[in-house]
PDB file of C-alpha atoms in Angstrom:
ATOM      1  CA  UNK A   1     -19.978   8.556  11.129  1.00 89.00           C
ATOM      2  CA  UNK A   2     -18.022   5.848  12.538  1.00 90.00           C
ATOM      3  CA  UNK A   3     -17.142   4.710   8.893  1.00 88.00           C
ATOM      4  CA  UNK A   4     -15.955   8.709   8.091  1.00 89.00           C
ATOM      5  CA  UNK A   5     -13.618   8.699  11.502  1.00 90.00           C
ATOM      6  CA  UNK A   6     -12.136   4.902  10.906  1.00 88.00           C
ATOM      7  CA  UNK A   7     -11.050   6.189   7.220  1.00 86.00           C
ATOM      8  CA  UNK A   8      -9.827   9.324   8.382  1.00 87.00           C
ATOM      9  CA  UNK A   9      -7.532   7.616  10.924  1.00 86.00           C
ATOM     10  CA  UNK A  10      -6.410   4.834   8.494  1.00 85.00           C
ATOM     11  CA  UNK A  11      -5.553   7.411   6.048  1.00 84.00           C
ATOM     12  CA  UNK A  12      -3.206   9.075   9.009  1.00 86.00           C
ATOM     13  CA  UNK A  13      -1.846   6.238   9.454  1.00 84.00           C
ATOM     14  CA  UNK A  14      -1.036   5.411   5.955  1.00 82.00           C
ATOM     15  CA  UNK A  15       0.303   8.331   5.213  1.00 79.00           C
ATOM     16  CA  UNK A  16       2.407   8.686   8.212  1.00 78.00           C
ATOM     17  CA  UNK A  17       4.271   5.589   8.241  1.00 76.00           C
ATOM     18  CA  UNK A  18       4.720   6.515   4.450  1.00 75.00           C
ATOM     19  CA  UNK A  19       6.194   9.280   5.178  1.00 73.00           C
ATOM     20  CA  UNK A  20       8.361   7.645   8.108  1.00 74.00           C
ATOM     21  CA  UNK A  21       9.366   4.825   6.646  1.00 72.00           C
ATOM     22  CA  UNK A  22       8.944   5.017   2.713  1.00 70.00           C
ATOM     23  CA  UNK A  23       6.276   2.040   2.724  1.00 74.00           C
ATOM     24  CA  UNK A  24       3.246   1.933   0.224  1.00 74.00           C
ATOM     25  CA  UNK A  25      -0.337   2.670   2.551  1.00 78.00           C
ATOM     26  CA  UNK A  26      -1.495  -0.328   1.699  1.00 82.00           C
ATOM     27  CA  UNK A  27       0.617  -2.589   4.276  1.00 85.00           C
ATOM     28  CA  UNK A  28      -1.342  -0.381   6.965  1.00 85.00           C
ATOM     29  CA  UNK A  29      -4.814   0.250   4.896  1.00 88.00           C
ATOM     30  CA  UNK A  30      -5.684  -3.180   3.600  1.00 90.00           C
ATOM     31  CA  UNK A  31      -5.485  -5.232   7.207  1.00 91.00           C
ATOM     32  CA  UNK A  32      -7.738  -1.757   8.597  1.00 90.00           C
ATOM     33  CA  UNK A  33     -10.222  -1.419   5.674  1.00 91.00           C
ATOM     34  CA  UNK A  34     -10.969  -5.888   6.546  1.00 93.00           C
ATOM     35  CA  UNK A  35     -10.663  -5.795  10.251  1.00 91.00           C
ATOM     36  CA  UNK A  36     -12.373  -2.632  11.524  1.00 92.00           C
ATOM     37  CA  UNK A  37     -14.341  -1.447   8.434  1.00 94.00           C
ATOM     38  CA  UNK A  38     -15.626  -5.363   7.328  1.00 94.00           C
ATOM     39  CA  UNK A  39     -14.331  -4.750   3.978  1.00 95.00           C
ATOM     40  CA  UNK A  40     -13.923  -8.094   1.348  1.00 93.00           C
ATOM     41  CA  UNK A  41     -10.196  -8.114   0.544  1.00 91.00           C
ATOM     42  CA  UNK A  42     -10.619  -7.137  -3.125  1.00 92.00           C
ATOM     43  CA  UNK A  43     -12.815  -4.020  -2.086  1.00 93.00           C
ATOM     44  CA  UNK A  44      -9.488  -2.953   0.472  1.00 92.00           C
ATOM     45  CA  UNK A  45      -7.582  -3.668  -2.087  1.00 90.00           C
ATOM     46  CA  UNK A  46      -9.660  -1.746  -4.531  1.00 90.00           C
ATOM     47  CA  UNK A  47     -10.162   1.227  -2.008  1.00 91.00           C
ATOM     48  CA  UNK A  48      -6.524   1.184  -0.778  1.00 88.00           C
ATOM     49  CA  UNK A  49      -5.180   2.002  -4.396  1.00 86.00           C
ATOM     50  CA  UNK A  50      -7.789   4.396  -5.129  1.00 85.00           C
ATOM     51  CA  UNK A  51      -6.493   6.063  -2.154  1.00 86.00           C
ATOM     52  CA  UNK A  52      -2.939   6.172  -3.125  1.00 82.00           C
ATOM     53  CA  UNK A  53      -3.763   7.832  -6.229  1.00 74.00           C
ATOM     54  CA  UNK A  54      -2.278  10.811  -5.619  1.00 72.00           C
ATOM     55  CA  UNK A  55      -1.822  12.028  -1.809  1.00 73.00           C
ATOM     56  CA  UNK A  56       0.572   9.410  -0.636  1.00 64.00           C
ATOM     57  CA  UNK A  57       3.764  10.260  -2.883  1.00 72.00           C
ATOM     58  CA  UNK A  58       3.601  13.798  -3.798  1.00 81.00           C
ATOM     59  CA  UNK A  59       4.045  15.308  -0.162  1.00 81.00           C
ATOM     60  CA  UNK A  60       6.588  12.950   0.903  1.00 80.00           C
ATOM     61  CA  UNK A  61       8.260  13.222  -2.420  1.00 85.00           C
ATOM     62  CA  UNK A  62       8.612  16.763  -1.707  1.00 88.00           C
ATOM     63  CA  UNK A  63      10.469  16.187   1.209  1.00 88.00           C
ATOM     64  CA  UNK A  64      13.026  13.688   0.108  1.00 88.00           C
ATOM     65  CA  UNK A  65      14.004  15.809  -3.417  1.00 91.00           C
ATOM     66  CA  UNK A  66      14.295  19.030  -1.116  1.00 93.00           C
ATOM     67  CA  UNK A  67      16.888  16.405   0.456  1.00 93.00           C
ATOM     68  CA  UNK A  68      18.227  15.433  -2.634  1.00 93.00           C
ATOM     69  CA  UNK A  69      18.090  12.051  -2.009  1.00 93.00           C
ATOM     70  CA  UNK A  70      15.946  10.900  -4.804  1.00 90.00           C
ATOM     71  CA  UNK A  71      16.732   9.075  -8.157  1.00 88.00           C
ATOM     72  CA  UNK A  72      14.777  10.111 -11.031  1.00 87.00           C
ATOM     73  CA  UNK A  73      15.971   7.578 -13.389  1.00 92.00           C
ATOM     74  CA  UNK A  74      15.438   4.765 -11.238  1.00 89.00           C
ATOM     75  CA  UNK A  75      11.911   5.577 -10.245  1.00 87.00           C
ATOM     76  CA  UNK A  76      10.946   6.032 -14.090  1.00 89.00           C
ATOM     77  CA  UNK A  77      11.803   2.386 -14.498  1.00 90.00           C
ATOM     78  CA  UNK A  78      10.549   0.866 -11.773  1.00 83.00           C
ATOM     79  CA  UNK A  79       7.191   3.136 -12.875  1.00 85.00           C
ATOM     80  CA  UNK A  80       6.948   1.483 -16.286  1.00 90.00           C
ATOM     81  CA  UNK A  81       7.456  -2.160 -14.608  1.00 88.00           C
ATOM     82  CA  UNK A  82       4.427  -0.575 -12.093  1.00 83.00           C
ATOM     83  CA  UNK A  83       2.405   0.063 -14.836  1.00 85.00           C
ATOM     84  CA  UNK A  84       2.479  -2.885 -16.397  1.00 89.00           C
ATOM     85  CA  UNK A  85       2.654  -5.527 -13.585  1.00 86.00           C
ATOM     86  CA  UNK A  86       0.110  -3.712 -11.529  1.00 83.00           C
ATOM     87  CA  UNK A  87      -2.572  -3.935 -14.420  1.00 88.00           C
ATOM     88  CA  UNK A  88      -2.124  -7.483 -15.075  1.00 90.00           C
ATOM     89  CA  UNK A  89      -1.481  -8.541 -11.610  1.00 87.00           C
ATOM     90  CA  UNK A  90      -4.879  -6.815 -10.350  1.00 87.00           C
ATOM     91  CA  UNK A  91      -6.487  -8.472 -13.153  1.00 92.00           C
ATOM     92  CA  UNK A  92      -5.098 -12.033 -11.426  1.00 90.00           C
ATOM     93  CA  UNK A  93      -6.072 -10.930  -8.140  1.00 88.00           C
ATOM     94  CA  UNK A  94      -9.767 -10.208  -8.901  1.00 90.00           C
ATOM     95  CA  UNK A  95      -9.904 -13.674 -10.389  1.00 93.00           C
ATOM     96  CA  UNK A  96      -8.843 -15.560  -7.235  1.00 91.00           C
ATOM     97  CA  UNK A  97     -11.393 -16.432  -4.603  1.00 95.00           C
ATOM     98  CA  UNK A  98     -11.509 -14.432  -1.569  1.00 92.00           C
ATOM     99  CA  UNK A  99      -9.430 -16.675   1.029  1.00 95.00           C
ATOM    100  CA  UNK A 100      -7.042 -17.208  -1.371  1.00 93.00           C
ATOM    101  CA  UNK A 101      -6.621 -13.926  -2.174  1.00 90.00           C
ATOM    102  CA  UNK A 102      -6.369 -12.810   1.925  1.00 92.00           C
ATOM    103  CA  UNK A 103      -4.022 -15.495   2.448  1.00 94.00           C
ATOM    104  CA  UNK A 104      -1.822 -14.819  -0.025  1.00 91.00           C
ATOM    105  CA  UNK A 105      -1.607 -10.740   1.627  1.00 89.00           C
ATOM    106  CA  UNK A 106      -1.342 -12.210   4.840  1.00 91.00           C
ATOM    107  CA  UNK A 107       1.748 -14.625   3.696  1.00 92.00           C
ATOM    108  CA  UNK A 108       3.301 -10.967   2.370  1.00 88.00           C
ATOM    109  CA  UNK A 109       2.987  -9.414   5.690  1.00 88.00           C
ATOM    110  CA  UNK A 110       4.905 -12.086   7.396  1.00 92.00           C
ATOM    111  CA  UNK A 111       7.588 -12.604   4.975  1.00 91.00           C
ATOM    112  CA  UNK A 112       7.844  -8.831   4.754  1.00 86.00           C
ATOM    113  CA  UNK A 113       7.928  -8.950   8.766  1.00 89.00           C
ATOM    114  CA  UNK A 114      10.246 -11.786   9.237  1.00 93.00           C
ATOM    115  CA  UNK A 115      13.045  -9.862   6.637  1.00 89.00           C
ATOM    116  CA  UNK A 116      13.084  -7.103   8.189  1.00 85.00           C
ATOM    117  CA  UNK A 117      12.976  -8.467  11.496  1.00 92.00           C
ATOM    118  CA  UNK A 118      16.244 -10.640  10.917  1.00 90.00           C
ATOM    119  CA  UNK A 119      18.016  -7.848   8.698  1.00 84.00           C
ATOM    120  CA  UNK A 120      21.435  -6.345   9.983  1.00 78.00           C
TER     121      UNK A 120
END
């Protein structure tokens, strides 16, 4: 039960600040899925993409066409770069050892954090 609530509310959360601030899930869903749920880093990894699937885009996506303020072209490309680097990057990623592997997230978040923390 606890397990059922926890992903229901990191799943919110996901999607809301998706929604809010046009950010993948997985920023919010990854440091959840290790912290509250115990989950390795590849299996919130794993988990966080399966989740992403589908529900994360569409409905938001909705919302910013309706708004017109979406580029069709541009997203095609940066899909086909997706495709590719996400398939051979997840392949390096399941290779690395564990630490490594949450380190290397955790050196993301801050980077990600200190750029838009400085940014005018």
């Amino acid at each position: 039960m606890f397990e059922t609530v926890v992903a229901v509310v990191i799943g919110l959360a996901a999607g809301g600040l998706a929604g809010l601030f046009g950010i993948g899930g997985g920023i919010v869903m990854i440091p959840a899925m290790t912290l509250v749920l115990g989950f390795s880093q590849k299996k919130a990894q794993g988990t966080s993409l399966a989740a992403m699937l589908l529900p994360i885009g569409l409905p938001a996506l909705m919302n910013y066409w309706r708004e017109q303020t979406v580029d069709l072209r541009v997203a095609a490309l940066i899909v086909a770069g997706f495709l590719v680097g996400s398939f051979f990057s997840s392949r390096v990623a399941l290779s690395l050892p564990e630490v490594a592997l949450r380190r290397s997230f955790a050196i993301l978040l801050l980077l990600v954090a200190v750029q838009l923390w400085f940014k005018k």
